[in-house]
């Protein structure tokens, strides 16, 4: 009997304990939830206090920016283009304006440092980064961006009419501390397409210039430089050539430069000068881009370039500039020794070891086929001073376009001969293919 009573008593105790635990748990959850609600309300209140200004991008009409570089007023014209007030020629960078207007749409402080500012100089407010005044249909605001705050990527900020001191993210430093040149809209060089390109010219310090002309009627091109006489471009490579010179996207304006400033950009002795001419679609008008290429920026990602049209210096991506600056004609010229313009070859004479031979009519096609295997392997070369060359073979072709003479000289023992034509051009040719021609002559 006693055991039965004890068991019932224990069960009752356990039920009471479970009930108590359940009640305490429910109370704890309720209190915790109330605390979370209070904290959330406090956070929302604090965030609301840190929202200092709000406007819509299209409602901003006038912005005044004062910094160490200028006191500039920006206004919109009738076409909603932002310009510097009093300077109709000064169009503000659309990319820069988008960034500025985006930062004004919702000015939210990172933190409220204090309710008042006791010592403005301590926070860089007596000599600030920038003072900005905004006139908007949603309401005006004037604020001052002071010195850098201890927290990462933040700056001190005060609002006119509000005694408190705030911190703001670094975008306000970058947006309102740009130089005058950086605020200017970059010039746009817009080539309609590679098919519109007509001329390309590249000049380099201490190097021969390269010049290319394209004829849209015959869909052919030729190089007038660096060769003594024009060299036809390989039709299959013309499109690749034009692609190198189709994109002149300029990045950030650095302003005007002359004298010592040119040297800072490597433009006192440019790496190269590039000129590209194109025809506007649907017109006979021809336009030209002419720019000098200076040195690379410190990070190596850009080059400094200067436009001849304005004298302004910009940055331009290295991956666009480098192929232009280093452009060489040889990869794009016809490599065949027998040219298309030679037409039908009616007669060939060959000279070897001082003996001149006229190829018999029946052998012309065989010899022409062997000469067709001879390709240009290397670009224009100068003969080294004092180097003696031996004439290995001289071939004279009598074709529809006239007479043309090809002279092959020793160059090295294993790979090449030097080909010199009667027009003053020199190239390297494969030794094996020329030896095959000589072998036919010896037969």
XYZ file of C-alpha atoms in Angstrom:
443
model
C 0.000 0.000 0.000
C 2.778 2.387 1.012
C 4.622 1.687 -2.232
C 1.518 2.497 -4.279
C 1.035 5.825 -2.493
C 4.675 6.769 -3.037
C 4.442 6.051 -6.752
C 1.337 8.249 -7.079
C 3.045 11.018 -5.149
C 6.105 10.871 -7.393
C 3.952 11.043 -10.526
C 2.131 14.082 -9.173
C 5.423 15.776 -8.419
C 6.756 15.100 -11.909
C 3.582 16.513 -13.498
C 3.902 19.652 -11.366
C 7.580 20.047 -12.321
C 6.819 19.656 -16.046
C 4.009 22.181 -15.755
C 6.236 24.656 -13.938
C 8.973 24.272 -16.586
C 6.419 24.835 -19.354
C 5.054 27.977 -17.686
C 8.543 29.380 -17.065
C 9.506 28.645 -20.688
C 6.449 30.441 -21.980
C 7.169 33.444 -19.749
C 10.795 33.519 -20.921
C 9.780 33.427 -24.569
C 7.259 36.206 -24.068
C 9.814 38.422 -22.291
C 12.453 37.675 -24.937
C 10.007 38.515 -27.700
C 9.072 41.810 -26.030
C 12.785 42.656 -25.681
C 13.377 41.899 -29.362
C 10.424 44.110 -30.320
C 11.760 46.953 -28.156
C 15.254 46.589 -29.651
C 13.812 46.521 -33.168
C 11.779 49.658 -32.459
C 14.853 51.368 -31.001
C 16.897 50.354 -34.059
C 14.234 51.653 -36.420
C 14.037 54.910 -34.475
C 17.819 55.294 -34.571
C 17.943 54.507 -38.298
C 15.169 57.022 -38.873
C 17.232 59.649 -37.066
C 20.229 58.826 -39.297
C 18.293 59.400 -42.520
C 19.284 62.994 -43.081
C 17.874 63.803 -46.518
C 15.868 62.258 -49.300
C 15.104 63.403 -52.841
C 14.353 62.025 -56.265
C 17.061 62.079 -58.897
C 14.978 63.946 -61.479
C 13.954 66.656 -58.995
C 17.467 68.011 -58.369
C 17.984 71.260 -60.315
C 21.180 72.823 -59.019
C 24.245 71.663 -57.083
C 27.067 73.810 -55.762
C 30.322 72.071 -54.859
C 33.149 73.887 -53.074
C 36.422 72.030 -52.557
C 40.161 72.646 -52.789
C 40.001 72.569 -56.608
C 37.055 74.835 -57.441
C 33.788 76.502 -56.506
C 31.539 74.940 -59.156
C 27.817 75.236 -59.751
C 26.159 72.487 -61.779
C 22.851 73.050 -63.558
C 20.708 71.162 -66.077
C 20.040 72.514 -69.536
C 16.807 72.058 -71.497
C 17.922 68.604 -72.616
C 18.680 67.534 -69.014
C 22.416 67.642 -69.676
C 24.396 68.801 -66.655
C 26.852 71.636 -67.317
C 29.013 73.984 -65.303
C 27.127 77.231 -64.796
C 28.580 79.974 -66.966
C 30.538 77.452 -69.049
C 28.385 76.062 -71.840
C 31.400 74.174 -73.200
C 31.830 72.324 -69.893
C 29.596 69.256 -69.997
C 29.737 67.277 -66.768
C 30.555 63.580 -66.958
C 27.273 61.658 -67.150
C 28.838 58.806 -65.195
C 30.008 61.216 -62.484
C 26.606 62.923 -62.293
C 24.802 59.595 -61.933
C 27.028 58.769 -58.981
C 26.513 62.205 -57.393
C 22.727 62.144 -57.794
C 22.532 58.583 -56.476
C 24.353 59.643 -53.314
C 21.905 62.545 -52.827
C 18.750 60.447 -53.190
C 19.055 59.109 -49.655
C 21.697 60.664 -47.408
C 21.964 58.292 -44.464
C 24.629 58.733 -41.807
C 26.683 55.792 -40.606
C 26.594 57.057 -37.025
C 25.686 60.065 -34.875
C 28.957 60.939 -33.146
C 27.626 63.714 -30.900
C 24.677 66.051 -30.479
C 26.888 69.101 -30.986
C 30.318 69.927 -32.437
C 32.582 71.394 -29.780
C 35.740 71.795 -31.897
C 35.104 71.897 -35.699
C 38.836 71.834 -36.475
C 39.192 68.484 -34.711
C 36.878 66.939 -37.297
C 38.289 68.668 -40.367
C 35.296 70.988 -40.639
C 37.200 74.292 -40.753
C 39.110 73.155 -43.840
C 36.658 70.571 -45.170
C 36.840 68.099 -48.011
C 33.809 69.750 -49.592
C 30.816 71.989 -48.963
C 27.753 71.014 -50.973
C 24.471 72.837 -51.517
C 21.613 71.038 -53.254
C 18.482 72.694 -54.659
C 15.691 70.224 -55.316
C 11.929 70.338 -55.789
C 11.819 67.917 -52.830
C 13.677 70.394 -50.599
C 17.114 71.954 -50.298
C 20.077 70.859 -48.190
C 23.587 72.114 -47.418
C 26.169 69.819 -45.881
C 29.884 69.762 -45.150
C 32.143 66.739 -45.564
C 34.979 66.969 -43.057
C 38.031 64.869 -42.324
C 38.430 61.122 -42.254
C 36.852 59.382 -39.232
C 38.558 56.575 -37.253
C 36.128 53.956 -38.521
C 36.989 52.412 -41.894
C 35.918 54.321 -45.008
C 33.920 57.017 -43.203
C 34.141 60.815 -43.008
C 32.670 63.395 -40.646
C 29.565 65.245 -41.818
C 27.462 68.162 -40.631
C 24.133 69.437 -41.957
C 23.253 73.124 -42.015
C 20.572 73.730 -39.387
C 21.432 70.534 -37.483
C 23.974 70.903 -34.624
C 24.835 67.175 -34.557
C 28.012 65.558 -35.869
C 27.661 62.468 -38.076
C 29.826 60.081 -40.003
C 29.084 59.200 -43.630
C 30.466 56.598 -46.021
C 33.437 57.387 -48.291
C 31.318 57.751 -51.450
C 30.681 61.355 -50.411
C 34.412 61.987 -50.382
C 34.912 60.497 -53.846
C 31.848 62.186 -55.354
C 32.578 65.706 -54.128
C 36.381 65.782 -54.113
C 37.032 65.252 -57.838
C 39.283 67.579 -59.809
C 37.818 69.844 -62.450
C 39.167 67.576 -65.197
C 37.623 64.506 -63.592
C 34.233 66.227 -63.573
C 34.341 66.870 -67.318
C 32.553 64.579 -69.739
C 35.007 62.488 -71.727
C 35.162 63.020 -75.462
C 33.560 60.263 -77.472
C 35.279 58.744 -80.486
C 32.594 56.664 -82.125
C 33.634 54.672 -85.169
C 30.444 53.252 -86.758
C 32.063 49.876 -87.473
C 35.184 48.256 -88.826
C 33.830 48.458 -92.381
C 33.942 52.262 -92.188
C 37.696 52.491 -91.450
C 39.659 53.906 -94.372
C 43.140 54.775 -93.039
C 45.367 53.738 -90.145
C 48.672 55.318 -89.219
C 51.078 54.505 -86.374
C 54.276 56.406 -85.597
C 56.760 55.348 -82.906
C 59.851 56.910 -81.396
C 62.942 55.814 -83.329
C 60.933 53.422 -85.476
C 59.537 53.426 -88.989
C 55.926 54.516 -89.335
C 53.159 52.148 -90.414
C 50.451 53.383 -92.772
C 47.502 51.437 -94.129
C 44.886 52.439 -96.713
C 41.653 50.613 -97.495
C 39.704 50.847 -100.769
C 36.038 49.925 -100.205
C 35.337 49.642 -103.930
C 37.839 46.839 -104.460
C 37.618 45.644 -100.819
C 41.398 45.630 -100.718
C 44.043 47.412 -98.706
C 47.719 48.216 -98.866
C 50.549 49.411 -96.670
C 52.419 52.469 -97.940
C 54.752 52.470 -94.926
C 57.247 51.219 -93.787
C 57.979 49.828 -97.246
C 59.701 51.423 -100.188
C 56.671 50.678 -102.357
C 53.079 49.753 -101.353
C 52.558 46.205 -100.140
C 49.148 44.613 -100.563
C 47.315 43.567 -97.427
C 46.174 39.973 -97.053
C 42.427 40.150 -97.727
C 41.767 37.523 -95.081
C 43.485 39.637 -92.409
C 42.057 43.099 -93.130
C 39.129 42.637 -90.747
C 41.471 41.522 -87.954
C 43.622 44.589 -88.589
C 40.675 46.969 -88.366
C 39.424 45.415 -85.130
C 42.580 46.635 -83.376
C 41.646 50.247 -84.175
C 37.867 50.240 -83.760
C 37.590 50.994 -80.017
C 38.786 54.348 -78.654
C 36.840 54.360 -75.396
C 38.341 57.045 -73.152
C 38.076 56.684 -69.402
C 38.924 59.585 -67.073
C 39.900 63.095 -68.112
C 43.145 64.373 -66.584
C 42.811 67.893 -67.982
C 45.000 69.931 -70.282
C 48.748 69.402 -70.246
C 51.838 71.060 -71.661
C 55.513 71.430 -70.770
C 56.381 69.684 -67.520
C 52.901 68.183 -67.209
C 53.369 66.336 -70.498
C 56.443 64.633 -69.034
C 54.388 63.467 -66.045
C 52.151 61.554 -68.444
C 55.007 60.352 -70.673
C 53.645 62.539 -73.452
C 56.726 64.709 -73.934
C 58.193 61.706 -75.766
C 55.119 59.658 -76.711
C 55.289 55.897 -77.014
C 53.343 56.210 -80.250
C 51.012 58.401 -82.229
C 47.921 56.719 -83.671
C 45.647 58.127 -86.363
C 42.526 56.417 -87.656
C 40.211 57.824 -90.328
C 36.733 56.533 -91.067
C 33.770 57.436 -93.241
C 30.493 58.312 -91.587
C 27.674 55.977 -92.648
C 25.440 57.408 -95.359
C 27.715 60.382 -96.068
C 30.958 61.196 -97.813
C 32.269 62.863 -94.663
C 35.541 61.467 -93.334
C 36.517 61.882 -89.696
C 39.810 61.207 -87.945
C 40.949 60.314 -84.440
C 44.475 61.469 -83.662
C 45.998 60.653 -80.299
C 49.398 60.407 -78.687
C 50.119 57.516 -76.342
C 52.133 58.247 -73.208
C 53.146 56.092 -70.256
C 51.161 53.561 -68.247
C 49.395 54.478 -65.035
C 50.920 53.210 -61.786
C 48.606 50.186 -61.628
C 49.489 49.292 -65.235
C 45.837 48.971 -66.240
C 45.693 52.174 -68.313
C 47.741 54.420 -70.584
C 47.694 58.198 -70.647
C 46.612 59.462 -74.073
C 46.243 62.969 -75.477
C 43.780 63.932 -78.191
C 45.075 66.277 -80.870
C 41.593 67.773 -81.313
C 41.333 69.176 -77.774
C 44.740 68.759 -76.169
C 43.062 67.038 -73.217
C 44.700 64.045 -71.540
C 42.681 60.941 -70.709
C 43.257 57.435 -69.480
C 42.511 54.516 -71.784
C 42.544 50.792 -71.048
C 45.917 49.156 -71.693
C 44.330 46.197 -73.442
C 42.984 48.613 -76.075
C 46.066 50.823 -76.362
C 48.881 48.283 -76.415
C 47.898 46.501 -79.668
C 47.706 49.902 -81.371
C 51.044 51.120 -80.022
C 52.810 47.881 -80.950
C 51.071 47.405 -84.301
C 53.257 45.892 -87.012
C 52.359 45.641 -90.684
C 54.082 42.360 -91.522
C 51.448 39.958 -90.091
C 48.865 41.576 -92.378
C 50.640 41.779 -95.760
C 50.454 39.220 -98.540
C 53.206 36.652 -98.025
C 53.292 35.210 -101.551
C 56.356 35.986 -103.643
C 54.243 35.460 -106.770
C 51.708 38.281 -106.545
C 48.149 38.423 -107.759
C 48.926 41.540 -109.772
C 51.692 39.720 -111.699
C 48.904 38.082 -113.683
C 49.979 35.655 -116.371
C 53.761 35.226 -116.388
C 54.967 34.863 -119.951
C 58.715 34.747 -119.360
C 61.172 34.002 -116.523
C 64.928 34.518 -116.449
C 67.164 33.185 -113.685
C 70.699 34.135 -112.710
C 72.952 31.937 -110.587
C 76.737 31.982 -110.151
C 76.933 34.818 -112.671
C 75.172 32.778 -115.350
C 71.821 34.030 -116.695
C 69.291 31.535 -118.105
C 65.920 31.995 -119.739
C 63.426 29.383 -118.644
C 61.936 27.433 -121.495
C 58.247 28.012 -122.177
C 57.310 24.451 -121.228
C 59.053 24.798 -117.835
C 57.527 28.152 -116.819
C 54.485 26.601 -115.101
C 56.703 24.179 -113.110
C 59.025 26.949 -111.986
C 56.117 29.266 -111.221
C 54.591 26.552 -109.005
C 57.906 26.237 -107.133
C 58.136 30.014 -106.692
C 54.560 30.027 -105.393
C 55.798 27.952 -102.428
C 58.271 30.693 -101.460
C 56.694 32.859 -98.759
C 57.781 35.963 -96.903
C 58.854 34.862 -93.415
C 60.131 38.052 -91.850
C 59.608 41.782 -92.105
C 61.716 44.584 -93.487
C 65.330 44.253 -92.345
C 68.404 46.399 -92.761
C 71.629 44.751 -93.843
C 74.164 44.883 -91.035
C 76.996 47.315 -91.627
C 80.068 45.525 -92.973
C 78.229 42.277 -93.570
C 79.025 40.692 -96.930
C 76.136 39.041 -98.708
C 76.349 36.525 -101.493
C 73.811 36.567 -104.308
C 72.349 33.053 -104.405
C 69.695 33.512 -107.072
C 68.108 36.290 -109.094
C 64.728 35.730 -110.734
C 63.139 38.132 -113.228
C 59.420 37.756 -113.887
C 57.793 39.162 -117.010
C 54.085 39.356 -116.285
C 51.017 41.335 -117.295
C 51.913 44.183 -114.919
C 55.458 44.449 -116.220
C 58.904 43.245 -115.244
C 59.821 42.419 -111.625
C 63.176 41.309 -110.261
C 63.705 39.194 -107.122
C 67.177 38.744 -105.657
C 67.904 36.148 -102.946
C 70.970 36.666 -100.749
C 72.567 34.545 -98.024
C 71.318 35.446 -94.562
C 72.087 32.509 -92.279
C 73.198 28.925 -92.781
C 70.054 27.151 -91.676
C 66.762 28.924 -92.126
C 66.549 32.039 -94.268
C 67.567 33.920 -97.360
C 67.100 37.646 -97.692
C 64.852 38.639 -100.551
C 65.387 42.050 -102.104
C 63.168 43.237 -104.923
C 63.941 45.888 -107.505
C 61.586 48.282 -105.704
C 63.854 48.514 -102.654
C 61.937 46.211 -100.282
C 63.617 43.486 -98.230
C 62.167 40.432 -96.485
C 63.269 37.077 -95.154
C 62.217 33.973 -97.055
C 62.394 30.284 -96.212
C 65.694 28.702 -97.280
C 64.228 25.299 -98.072
C 61.675 26.634 -100.571
C 64.268 28.768 -102.390
C 66.668 25.804 -102.534
C 63.871 23.826 -104.227
C 63.713 26.488 -106.963
C 67.498 26.358 -107.358
C 67.322 22.580 -107.646
C 64.935 22.904 -110.611
C 67.320 25.307 -112.289
C 70.242 22.918 -111.759
C 68.297 20.131 -113.448
